[in-house]
Structure formats: structure tokens, C-alpha cells
Amino acid sequence: MNFFTFIPIFLFVIDDAECWKIFHRGRSVGGNLGLPRRNKNGLFKDISPEKWFLQNLDHFNPGNNQKWKQRYFVNNQFYNGSVNAPIFLMIGGEGEASAEWMTQGTWIDYARSFGALCFQLEHRYYGKSHPTEDLSTKNLQYLTSQQALADLAYFIQAMNIEYKLNKDVKWIVFGGSYPGSLAAWMRMKYPHLVHGAMSASGPLLAEVDFKEYFKVVDEALETHSEGCVSAVKQGTNQIEILLRHMIGQRNINKLFQLCDPIEQSVSNTNDIANFFETLSGNFAGIVQYNKDNRIGKSSKNSITLDTLCDIMVNDSIGPQIERLATINHLLLDTYDQKCLDYKYSKMIDEMRNISWEAESSEGGRQWTYQTCTEFGFFQTSTYSPQIFGDKFPVDFFIQQCVDIFGSKYNATFLNDAVDRTNLIYGAFDIDVTNVVFVHGSIDPWHALGIIKTRSQGAPAIYIKGTAHCANMYPKSDQDLPQLTNARQQIAELIDSWLRL
Ligand SMILES: *[C@@H]1O[C@H](CO)[C@@H](O)[C@H](O)[C@H]1NC(C)=O
Ligand SMILES: *[C@@H]1O[C@H](CO)[C@@H](O)[C@H](O)[C@H]1NC(C)=O
Ligand SMILES: *[C@@H]1O[C@H](CO)[C@@H](O)[C@H](O)[C@H]1NC(C)=O
């Protein structure tokens, strides 16, 4: 989907859900961690006002001494200043950092039991951390994961001084989704500053065509209920048939509440790609975040895998295409959208806006830039049996890079960029100790992460049945026993690292 068409999921991600999303450009359902669930009374006591840290613009050019202000949060309520107390750092990612994480989530339970001092550093270019006056492509040259890691290093060094920490103090970093990758890379690149890392749902392999994404979505749907996958596939076939003639096209306009009539778009492959990608995004977003404990899990975003498959296998709703339309309607409704916007040109115009005031600056433009220059991660329709059709291949996403950032950002550029990322970080061959890699079996991002222990010092925990970043959210009575065990295992690992 695109930024625009995918607005339902996008809003979901941005407003309610700020773990750290691997955004989509609109649509590409990203990772990201949502906000933790609030207490029963819904109150949130802000004990951690935002603070600012003077940061270098370019860590890799000593001749450039430009500075900017990076936002961070502190919680010292568990810290007693003892020599052995650890320091915890939550790594910000591709969305706004949130004060809510300073008092909630599993890392706060750990902080309480270890007496840790807690920090959270917002990622450059996201939230309120604005290194440059706007988001022009030229200014985005300082938006890289390597710069972000160096930001963290300078931050740790500065806090060691400010809090007069012992030189053997042990920093443990936490991150979910893209920050999960950063957490592992931080331990690899700066082992003298970071003693251990909890890396949740972190993709370690950069890949242009992230075809495995929909493999995991398909498997999650299939495991959920027999017939769910085939119903989706049949619904998609029915759409493709209707698209072939005028009466069918008008039917689609009505069924899917399209903002613009599709008759005018049938020959525009980008519009059609966007339409199918948006429909696939309806499913992907729900699967990726299925039943986690994010904030606002009221009736509003309690749509789960069960909801989707219950509709898809229910004959009395009508043919499969009508069941897909029912899901689309439900999501539009949930996110207060009047109609489904699938126009490619609208999405691109929105993403080309370089203002910090623009909607795309909530992360869509920045994350798209990172995917086009470092990671790829494009959630394409390549994987067979292509239950959402074959209309959003990798070229569709590369075209977006070119249309948003310029002709230089073509396939050659992107392939080189992804090779570079895998070379400098090592992909699955990352060589680290004191890192735990945590993934969930229904989170599509596990396909790019380490899910089997490869070395004793860096164990993997693979949780059956959980979605993206599940172990980071506050615990709940409904949690699967394997999720509860994983949280406990991580606590034990942290404890063992602190004894080293
Ligand atoms: C199937 O859909 C019909 C019509 O919307 C609804 O009344 C019924 O409860 C659904 N059945 C199940 C098993 O969800
Ligand atoms: C960019 O977005 C801002 C804020 O929404 C808007 O005022 C401005 O007109 C947009 N610029 C362009 C070129 O569309
Ligand atoms: C991408 O652009 C470069 C020039 O910037 C060109 O040399 C290369 O052939 C292009 N690659 C493709 C696949 O178009």
C-alpha cells in the first residue's frame, strides 16, 4: 500500500502504536513497536519530561562541526546509584520516541528488579529530533543507521560523565524492530560502551525483495483456519476478473469504497499496484501486530487474525470478493476513512513534501529514504501462491524510490546499498556476545532475523504464536505461556551478563 492508501494501518501505527515501526512508506507495513497498554484507569503519569542533547550532525566528517538537538527521556526512579547498578537504554527508531515507554513495558519490569537507571534516545530525523531544517533529499544524507549508532555512542559517553558513572558501568540496550537491529549492531560496533543487548524482532539481513514477508502472512492465515488463505486468493481472482470490464470496475468502486473511480486507472499499473498492495496491507498490518498489548486495545483496534479469517471463511456474507470488501469496510470505518485512496500520484506528492509539518514527516518519508538507501525490505507480491495477486513486484517499490527521491535511486543503486549494509553489519554472520535475539513466529519480520541460536554468547528465542515485538509490551493475563517464559529467560540472561 502506499502511504496514502494505507492510511488505516499507518494511523494505527503512528497514533496508537509507537514501538518503533518499520514504517511503510505509507504502506509497507513496517515493524515498529506500538505504545504499551495503559493501566486499567487509562492514566499515564509522566515522570519523565523530555530533555535535549547536543549532537553532531555528521559523525564521519571531523571537518563538519554542525550540531543539533536530540531528544531523550530519563527515568531514575529505580536507580539507587550503587556501583553495580546497570544503565538501560531504549533505542528509538523510525517513529516518535514516547515518554510512555519510560514507565511501562517489560524493560521497566527489568529495570525495577535490577535497580537500573533508564534512558530512551529518539532516533535522528524522527519525532522531535530534527538535525536539518527540512527533509530534502540532500539533507537526508545524514539519515543512516551508522550515524544513529554513533549518536548512541556519543550519548552514552555524555551520560557517563553527567551521571558520574563508574568506568565499569554496564549499559544494556533494548530495541524492537529496526531498533532491535540497532541494539545488536550497537553491541557489535561499540562493545566498550555497551555490555549487552536485547534485540527484539530485528531484521539483520537487508534485502531488496522481502518476499518472505507474505510467506509468513500466508502461513499465519493458514494456520489460523483452514480455508482462510484460499478464500483470500479466490477473492483476489474475482477482483482481477471484475477489473477487466467496465461494469466490473464500477462494482469495485462501490464494493471497496474507492475515492477515485478505478475505470480511469486500469491502464495505470502503479495505481493498480497500489490498490492491491493496500488490500494486502489490510491483512499484513493485522497479522504483524496480532493480539499484542499495545495501548488503546479498545474495540477500536481489537481487530485480529481471528476477525479476518472469521470473515473470510463465512459463506453467508457472499462470495469471497464481498468478504474482502467487508474487511476493507471494517478497516476504513475503524480509522475514520471515508474512502479508500489508491492513487499513486497522490501518495508520491505527499511523500515528496520536505516540510517537518507534512504528514509524511511523521516518519513515512524518512523511513522510505532508509529503505531506498540502506535496507530495501520491500514487501512485494513475489511469493507464490500470491494470494493478493502479482501486481506489486519489486519494481513497483523501486519506482517509488526514483519518484520520491530522484532518478539516482534506481535498482542498481538499491542493490549496491543493500550489499553494503550486509557487508558492514555482517547480516546473519554478525559476531557478537551478550545479545539475545527475540522473534515471534507470526511476525513476518522474523524471516530476516536470527531465530536459531548460532553462538553460545548470542542466544535466539523464537516464540511460537506471537507477533511483532511481543516480549516488549507489558505482561497480561492473556499472554501465551511461551511468551511469559521468554520474558523470564531474558531477565535471566541480563542477570548473567551483569555478573560477567
Ligand atoms: C457470518 O456472517 C453473517 C452475516 O454477516 C453473520 O450473521 C454470522 O454471525 C456470521 N457467522 C459467523 C460464524 O461468524
Ligand atoms: C507540505 O505539507 C505542508 C503541511 O501539511 C503544507 O502546508 C504544504 O503546502 C505542503 N507542501 C507541498 C509542496 O505540497
Ligand atoms: C541507474 O543509474 C545509473 C546512473 O546513476 C546508471 O549507470 C545505471 O545503469 C542505472 N541502472 C538501472 C537499472 O537503470
Coordinates of C-alpha atoms in Angstrom, one line a residue, residues 11-497:
L11 CA -2.6 5.8 11.6
F12 CA -2.7 2.7 13.6
V13 CA 1.0 2.6 13.6
I14 CA 1.6 6.3 14.3
D15 CA -1.1 7.2 16.8
D16 CA -1.6 4.1 18.8
A17 CA 1.5 2.3 18.2
E18 CA 4.8 3.6 18.6
C19 CA 7.2 0.9 19.2
W20 CA 9.2 1.6 16.5
K21 CA 7.7 1.0 13.3
I22 CA 9.3 -0.2 10.4
F23 CA 7.2 2.1 8.6
H24 CA 5.8 1.6 5.4
R25 CA 6.0 4.2 3.1
G26 CA 2.7 4.6 3.8
R27 CA 2.0 1.1 3.4
S28 CA 4.8 -1.2 3.6
V29 CA 3.8 -2.4 6.9
G30 CA 6.8 -1.9 8.9
G31 CA 7.9 -3.2 12.1
N32 CA 7.7 -0.8 14.9
L33 CA 6.7 -1.2 18.4
G34 CA 3.4 0.3 19.5
L35 CA 2.9 2.1 22.7
P36 CA 2.5 -0.1 25.7
R37 CA -1.0 -0.8 27.0
R38 CA -2.1 1.8 29.6
N39 CA -3.1 0.9 33.2
K40 CA -6.7 0.0 33.8
N41 CA -7.7 3.5 34.6
G42 CA -6.1 4.7 31.4
L43 CA -3.9 7.2 33.3
F44 CA -0.4 7.8 32.4
K45 CA 1.8 9.6 34.9
D46 CA 4.5 11.5 33.0
I47 CA 7.5 11.3 35.3
S48 CA 10.0 11.8 32.5
P49 CA 9.9 15.2 30.8
E50 CA 11.7 15.4 27.5
K51 CA 15.4 16.5 27.6
W52 CA 17.7 17.6 24.9
F53 CA 21.2 16.5 24.0
L54 CA 23.6 18.5 21.7
Q55 CA 24.6 16.1 19.0
N56 CA 26.9 16.1 15.9
L57 CA 25.3 16.3 12.5
D58 CA 28.0 14.2 10.8
H59 CA 30.0 11.8 12.8
F60 CA 32.1 10.7 9.9
N61 CA 33.4 14.0 8.8
P62 CA 35.5 15.6 11.5
G63 CA 35.6 18.8 9.5
N64 CA 31.9 19.3 10.0
N65 CA 31.2 20.7 13.4
Q66 CA 27.5 21.4 12.9
K67 CA 25.3 20.5 15.9
W68 CA 21.6 19.8 16.5
K69 CA 19.4 18.9 19.5
Q70 CA 18.4 15.3 20.0
R71 CA 15.5 14.4 22.3
Y72 CA 15.8 11.9 25.2
F73 CA 14.0 10.7 28.3
V74 CA 15.2 9.6 31.7
N75 CA 13.6 7.6 34.5
N76 CA 15.7 7.4 37.7
Q77 CA 13.0 6.1 40.0
F78 CA 14.6 2.6 40.3
Y79 CA 18.2 3.7 40.4
N80 CA 19.9 3.9 43.8
G81 CA 23.3 5.0 42.5
S82 CA 25.0 1.8 43.7
V83 CA 28.3 0.9 41.9
N84 CA 26.8 -2.3 40.5
A85 CA 23.5 -0.7 39.2
P86 CA 23.2 -1.1 35.4
I87 CA 22.1 1.5 32.9
F88 CA 19.3 0.6 30.5
L89 CA 18.9 2.4 27.2
M90 CA 15.8 2.0 25.0
I91 CA 16.9 2.8 21.4
G92 CA 14.5 4.9 19.4
G93 CA 13.5 4.0 15.9
E94 CA 11.6 5.0 12.8
G95 CA 8.9 7.0 14.7
E96 CA 8.5 9.3 17.6
A97 CA 10.0 8.3 20.9
S98 CA 7.5 8.2 23.7
A99 CA 7.5 9.1 27.4
E100 CA 5.0 6.3 28.0
W101 CA 7.8 3.7 27.4
M102 CA 9.6 5.3 30.3
T103 CA 7.2 3.8 32.8
Q104 CA 5.7 0.8 31.1
G105 CA 6.8 -2.3 29.2
T106 CA 8.9 -5.3 30.1
W107 CA 12.1 -3.4 30.2
I108 CA 10.7 -1.3 33.1
D109 CA 9.9 -4.5 35.0
Y110 CA 13.5 -5.5 34.5
A111 CA 14.7 -2.0 35.5
R112 CA 12.7 -2.3 38.7
S113 CA 14.3 -5.7 39.6
F114 CA 17.9 -4.7 38.6
G115 CA 17.7 -1.1 40.0
A116 CA 18.6 0.3 36.6
L117 CA 18.8 3.9 35.5
C118 CA 16.7 4.2 32.3
F119 CA 17.2 6.3 29.2
Q120 CA 15.5 6.5 25.9
L121 CA 17.1 8.3 22.9
E122 CA 15.0 9.4 20.0
H123 CA 16.4 8.4 16.6
R124 CA 17.7 11.3 14.4
Y125 CA 15.1 12.6 11.9
Y126 CA 12.1 11.1 13.7
G127 CA 9.8 12.7 16.3
K128 CA 11.1 16.0 17.5
S129 CA 14.8 15.2 16.7
H130 CA 15.4 17.4 13.7
P131 CA 19.0 17.6 12.6
T132 CA 18.3 19.7 9.5
E133 CA 15.9 22.5 8.6
D134 CA 13.8 20.2 6.3
L135 CA 13.7 16.7 4.8
S136 CA 15.1 17.5 1.4
T137 CA 16.9 14.6 -0.2
K138 CA 20.2 16.5 0.2
N139 CA 19.6 16.9 3.9
L140 CA 18.6 13.3 4.4
Q141 CA 22.2 12.3 3.6
Y142 CA 22.8 12.3 7.4
L143 CA 20.0 9.8 8.0
T144 CA 21.8 6.5 8.2
S145 CA 21.8 3.7 10.7
Q146 CA 25.6 4.2 11.1
Q147 CA 25.0 7.9 12.1
A148 CA 22.3 6.7 14.5
L149 CA 24.7 4.2 16.2
A150 CA 27.3 7.0 16.6
D151 CA 24.6 9.2 18.1
L152 CA 24.0 6.5 20.7
A153 CA 27.7 6.2 21.4
Y154 CA 28.1 9.9 22.0
F155 CA 25.0 9.9 24.1
I156 CA 26.3 7.1 26.3
Q157 CA 29.7 8.8 26.7
A158 CA 28.0 12.1 27.7
M159 CA 25.7 10.4 30.3
N160 CA 28.6 8.5 31.8
I161 CA 30.1 11.9 32.6
E162 CA 26.9 13.7 33.5
Y163 CA 25.8 11.0 36.0
K164 CA 29.4 10.5 37.1
L165 CA 29.2 6.8 36.4
N166 CA 31.9 4.4 37.3
K167 CA 34.1 3.4 34.3
D168 CA 33.0 -0.2 34.5
V169 CA 29.3 0.7 34.5
K170 CA 27.2 -1.7 32.4
W171 CA 24.9 -0.4 29.8
I172 CA 22.3 -2.7 28.4
V173 CA 20.5 -1.6 25.3
F174 CA 16.9 -2.6 24.3
G175 CA 15.3 -2.3 20.9
G176 CA 12.3 -3.7 18.9
S177 CA 12.0 -3.9 15.2
Y178 CA 14.6 -1.7 13.4
P179 CA 15.9 -0.6 16.8
G180 CA 16.2 -4.3 17.5
S181 CA 18.8 -4.4 14.7
L182 CA 20.4 -1.3 16.1
A183 CA 20.7 -2.9 19.5
A184 CA 22.6 -5.8 18.1
W185 CA 24.8 -3.6 15.9
M186 CA 25.5 -1.3 18.9
R187 CA 26.9 -4.2 20.9
M188 CA 29.0 -5.2 17.8
K189 CA 30.3 -1.8 17.0
Y190 CA 30.7 -0.3 20.4
P191 CA 31.4 -3.2 22.8
H192 CA 33.5 -0.9 25.0
L193 CA 30.3 1.2 25.7
V194 CA 27.6 -1.4 25.6
H195 CA 27.7 -4.5 27.7
G196 CA 24.6 -6.4 26.4
A197 CA 21.6 -6.1 24.1
M198 CA 18.0 -7.3 23.9
S199 CA 17.2 -7.3 20.2
A200 CA 13.5 -7.9 19.5
S201 CA 12.1 -8.6 16.0
G202 CA 15.2 -7.1 14.5
P203 CA 15.8 -7.7 10.8
L204 CA 19.5 -8.4 10.3
L205 CA 19.5 -9.2 6.6
A206 CA 18.9 -6.3 4.3
E207 CA 17.0 -7.5 1.2
V208 CA 15.5 -5.6 -1.7
D209 CA 12.7 -8.0 -2.4
F210 CA 11.4 -9.0 1.0
K211 CA 9.2 -11.7 -0.5
E212 CA 9.2 -13.8 2.7
Y213 CA 7.0 -11.2 4.4
F214 CA 3.9 -12.6 2.7
K215 CA 5.0 -16.1 3.1
V216 CA 4.7 -15.6 6.9
V217 CA 1.4 -13.8 6.5
D218 CA 0.1 -16.7 4.4
E219 CA 1.3 -19.2 6.9
A220 CA -0.3 -17.3 9.8
L221 CA -3.6 -17.1 8.0
E222 CA -3.5 -20.8 7.0
T223 CA -2.5 -22.0 10.5
H224 CA -5.3 -19.9 11.9
S225 CA -8.1 -21.6 9.9
E226 CA -8.4 -23.9 7.1
G227 CA -9.7 -22.2 4.0
C228 CA -8.7 -18.7 5.0
V229 CA -5.8 -18.5 2.5
S230 CA -7.8 -20.0 -0.3
A231 CA -10.7 -17.6 0.3
V232 CA -8.4 -14.6 0.1
K233 CA -6.9 -16.0 -3.1
Q234 CA -10.3 -16.6 -4.7
G235 CA -11.4 -13.1 -3.6
T236 CA -8.3 -11.6 -5.3
N237 CA -9.1 -13.6 -8.5
Q238 CA -12.6 -12.3 -8.5
I239 CA -11.3 -8.7 -8.3
E240 CA -8.9 -9.4 -11.2
I241 CA -11.8 -10.6 -13.3
L242 CA -14.0 -7.6 -12.5
L243 CA -11.2 -5.3 -13.4
R244 CA -11.3 -6.5 -17.0
H245 CA -14.6 -4.8 -17.9
M246 CA -16.4 -1.5 -17.2
I247 CA -19.3 -3.0 -15.3
G248 CA -16.9 -4.9 -13.1
Q249 CA -14.8 -1.8 -12.5
R250 CA -17.9 0.1 -11.3
N251 CA -18.7 -2.7 -9.0
I252 CA -15.2 -2.5 -7.5
N253 CA -15.6 1.2 -6.9
K254 CA -18.7 0.5 -4.8
L255 CA -17.6 -2.6 -3.1
F256 CA -14.2 -1.2 -1.9
Q257 CA -15.4 2.4 -1.4
L258 CA -12.7 3.8 -3.7
C259 CA -12.1 7.6 -3.5
D260 CA -11.4 7.8 -7.3
P261 CA -13.2 5.6 -9.9
I262 CA -10.9 2.8 -11.0
E263 CA -12.1 2.9 -14.6
Q264 CA -9.6 5.8 -15.1
S265 CA -6.8 3.8 -13.5
V266 CA -7.0 0.4 -15.1
S267 CA -4.2 1.2 -17.5
N268 CA -2.1 2.8 -14.8
T269 CA 0.0 -0.1 -13.4
N270 CA 1.1 2.0 -10.4
D271 CA -2.5 2.7 -9.4
I272 CA -3.4 -0.9 -9.7
A273 CA -0.3 -2.0 -7.8
N274 CA -1.2 0.4 -5.1
F275 CA -4.7 -0.9 -4.9
F276 CA -3.7 -4.5 -4.5
E277 CA -0.9 -3.6 -2.1
T278 CA -3.4 -1.7 0.0
L279 CA -5.7 -4.7 0.2
S280 CA -2.7 -6.9 1.2
G281 CA -1.8 -4.3 3.8
N282 CA -5.2 -4.7 5.4
F283 CA -4.1 -8.2 6.3
A284 CA -0.4 -7.7 6.8
G285 CA -0.9 -5.0 9.4
I286 CA -3.3 -7.1 11.5
V287 CA -1.1 -10.2 11.4
Q288 CA 2.1 -8.3 12.3
Y289 CA 0.5 -6.8 15.4
N290 CA -1.9 -9.6 16.2
K291 CA -3.0 -9.6 19.8
D292 CA -0.2 -7.6 21.3
N293 CA -0.6 -5.4 24.3
R294 CA -0.4 -2.0 22.7
I295 CA -2.2 0.9 24.0
G296 CA -5.7 1.6 23.0
K297 CA -6.7 -2.0 22.6
S298 CA -10.3 -1.0 22.9
S299 CA -13.0 -2.0 20.4
K300 CA -11.2 0.3 18.0
N301 CA -8.2 -1.7 17.3
S302 CA -9.1 -5.1 18.5
I303 CA -9.2 -6.4 15.0
T304 CA -7.2 -9.6 15.0
L305 CA -6.3 -12.5 12.8
D306 CA -9.5 -14.2 14.1
T307 CA -11.6 -11.3 12.9
L308 CA -10.1 -11.5 9.4
C309 CA -10.3 -15.3 9.0
D310 CA -13.8 -15.5 10.6
I311 CA -15.0 -13.1 7.9
M312 CA -13.0 -14.8 5.1
V313 CA -14.5 -18.3 5.7
N314 CA -18.1 -17.1 6.4
D315 CA -20.1 -18.1 3.3
S316 CA -23.2 -16.2 4.4
I317 CA -21.5 -12.9 3.7
G318 CA -21.4 -13.8 0.0
P319 CA -18.7 -14.6 -2.5
Q320 CA -15.1 -14.2 -1.4
I321 CA -14.7 -10.8 -3.0
E322 CA -17.5 -9.5 -0.8
R323 CA -15.7 -10.9 2.3
L324 CA -12.6 -8.9 1.3
A325 CA -14.8 -5.9 0.8
T326 CA -16.2 -6.4 4.3
I327 CA -12.8 -6.4 5.8
N328 CA -11.9 -3.3 3.8
H329 CA -15.0 -1.6 5.0
L330 CA -14.3 -2.6 8.6
L331 CA -10.8 -1.1 8.5
L332 CA -11.9 2.2 6.8
D333 CA -14.6 2.5 9.5
T334 CA -12.2 1.8 12.3
Y335 CA -9.8 4.5 11.1
D336 CA -12.5 7.0 10.2
Q337 CA -11.7 7.0 6.5
K338 CA -14.5 7.9 4.1
C339 CA -13.0 6.1 1.1
L340 CA -10.0 4.0 0.0
D341 CA -7.3 6.1 -1.6
Y342 CA -5.2 4.2 -4.0
K343 CA -3.9 6.9 -6.4
Y344 CA -0.2 6.5 -6.9
S345 CA 0.4 10.2 -7.8
K346 CA -1.3 11.4 -4.6
M347 CA 0.9 9.2 -2.5
I348 CA 4.0 10.3 -4.3
D349 CA 3.1 14.0 -3.9
E350 CA 2.6 13.5 -0.3
M351 CA 5.9 11.7 0.1
R352 CA 7.8 14.4 -1.8
N353 CA 6.9 17.0 0.8
I354 CA 10.1 18.0 2.6
S355 CA 8.4 20.0 5.4
W356 CA 8.6 19.0 9.0
E357 CA 4.9 20.0 9.1
A358 CA 3.9 17.5 6.5
E359 CA 2.0 14.3 7.4
S360 CA 4.7 12.2 5.7
S361 CA 7.3 13.7 8.1
E362 CA 5.8 11.6 10.9
G363 CA 8.2 9.0 9.6
G364 CA 6.9 7.9 6.2
R365 CA 9.3 9.9 4.1
Q366 CA 12.3 9.2 6.4
W367 CA 11.7 5.5 6.6
T368 CA 11.2 5.3 2.9
Y369 CA 14.5 7.0 2.5
Q370 CA 16.2 4.5 4.7
T371 CA 14.6 1.6 2.8
C372 CA 15.7 3.1 -0.5
T373 CA 19.3 3.8 0.7
E374 CA 20.1 1.0 3.2
F375 CA 17.6 -1.8 3.6
G376 CA 15.1 -2.5 0.8
F377 CA 12.7 -4.6 2.9
F378 CA 10.0 -4.2 0.2
Q379 CA 7.0 -6.3 1.0
T380 CA 6.4 -7.5 -2.6
S381 CA 3.9 -9.8 -4.2
T382 CA 6.6 -12.1 -5.4
Y383 CA 5.9 -15.0 -3.0
S384 CA 3.8 -17.8 -4.5
P385 CA 0.8 -18.6 -4.4
Q386 CA 0.4 -14.8 -4.5
I387 CA -2.9 -14.7 -2.6
F388 CA -3.1 -10.9 -3.1
G389 CA -2.1 -11.3 -6.8
D390 CA 1.2 -10.5 -8.5
K391 CA 0.7 -6.8 -9.1
F392 CA 3.1 -5.2 -6.6
P393 CA 6.5 -6.6 -7.7
V394 CA 9.8 -5.2 -6.5
D395 CA 10.0 -2.8 -9.5
F396 CA 6.9 -1.0 -8.1
F397 CA 8.8 -0.2 -4.9
I398 CA 12.0 0.8 -6.7
Q399 CA 9.9 3.1 -8.9
Q400 CA 8.7 4.8 -5.7
C401 CA 12.3 5.4 -4.6
V402 CA 13.0 7.1 -8.0
D403 CA 9.8 9.1 -8.0
I404 CA 10.2 10.3 -4.4
F405 CA 14.0 10.9 -4.2
G406 CA 15.3 11.1 -7.8
S407 CA 16.5 9.0 -10.7
K408 CA 19.7 8.1 -9.0
Y409 CA 17.9 5.9 -6.5
N410 CA 17.3 3.1 -9.1
A411 CA 17.7 -0.6 -9.0
T412 CA 21.5 -0.6 -9.4
F413 CA 21.8 1.9 -6.5
L414 CA 19.5 -0.1 -4.3
N415 CA 21.2 -3.4 -4.9
D416 CA 24.6 -1.8 -4.1
A417 CA 23.1 -0.1 -1.0
V418 CA 21.7 -3.4 0.4
D419 CA 25.0 -5.2 -0.3
R420 CA 26.8 -2.5 1.6
T421 CA 24.5 -2.8 4.6
N422 CA 25.0 -6.6 4.7
L423 CA 28.8 -6.1 4.4
I424 CA 29.2 -3.5 7.1
Y425 CA 26.9 -5.3 9.7
G426 CA 27.5 -8.9 8.6
A427 CA 23.8 -9.8 8.2
F428 CA 23.3 -13.3 9.7
D429 CA 27.0 -13.7 10.3
I430 CA 27.1 -11.0 12.9
D431 CA 29.7 -11.9 15.5
V432 CA 28.6 -10.8 19.0
T433 CA 28.2 -11.9 22.6
N434 CA 25.8 -10.8 25.3
V435 CA 23.0 -10.3 22.7
V436 CA 19.6 -12.1 22.8
F437 CA 17.7 -12.2 19.6
V438 CA 13.9 -12.5 20.2
H439 CA 11.3 -13.2 17.5
G440 CA 7.7 -14.3 17.2
S441 CA 6.5 -17.0 14.7
I442 CA 3.7 -15.0 13.3
D443 CA 5.7 -11.8 12.9
P444 CA 6.7 -11.6 9.2
W445 CA 10.0 -9.8 10.2
H446 CA 11.4 -13.0 11.8
A447 CA 12.2 -14.1 8.3
L448 CA 15.1 -11.6 8.2
G449 CA 16.3 -12.2 11.8
I450 CA 18.2 -14.8 13.7
I451 CA 15.7 -17.3 15.1
K452 CA 18.1 -20.2 15.9
T453 CA 21.0 -19.9 18.3
R454 CA 24.2 -19.7 16.3
S455 CA 26.6 -19.0 19.1
Q456 CA 26.5 -19.6 22.8
G457 CA 27.1 -15.9 23.6
A458 CA 24.2 -14.7 21.5
P459 CA 21.1 -17.0 22.0
A460 CA 17.9 -16.7 20.0
I461 CA 14.5 -17.0 21.5
Y462 CA 11.7 -17.9 19.0
I463 CA 8.3 -17.6 20.5
K464 CA 5.6 -19.7 18.9
G465 CA 2.4 -17.8 18.2
T466 CA 3.4 -14.2 18.9
A467 CA 3.7 -11.2 16.7
H468 CA 6.0 -8.2 16.4
C469 CA 8.0 -7.2 19.5
A470 CA 5.5 -9.1 21.7
N471 CA 8.0 -9.6 24.5
M472 CA 8.5 -5.9 25.0
Y473 CA 4.9 -5.0 25.8
P474 CA 3.6 -5.1 29.4
K475 CA 2.6 -8.5 30.5
S476 CA -1.1 -9.5 30.6
D477 CA -3.2 -12.4 31.9
Q478 CA -3.9 -13.5 28.3
D479 CA -0.2 -13.9 27.4
L480 CA 0.8 -17.3 26.0
P481 CA 2.9 -19.3 28.5
Q482 CA 5.8 -19.3 26.0
L483 CA 5.8 -15.5 25.9
T484 CA 5.9 -15.4 29.7
N485 CA 8.8 -17.9 29.6
A486 CA 10.6 -15.8 27.1
R487 CA 10.4 -12.7 29.3
Q488 CA 11.8 -14.7 32.2
Q489 CA 14.6 -16.2 30.1
I490 CA 15.6 -12.7 29.0
A491 CA 15.7 -11.5 32.6
E492 CA 18.0 -14.4 33.5
L493 CA 20.3 -13.6 30.5
I494 CA 20.5 -10.0 31.6
D495 CA 21.3 -11.1 35.1
S496 CA 24.1 -13.4 33.8
W497 CA 25.6 -10.6 31.7

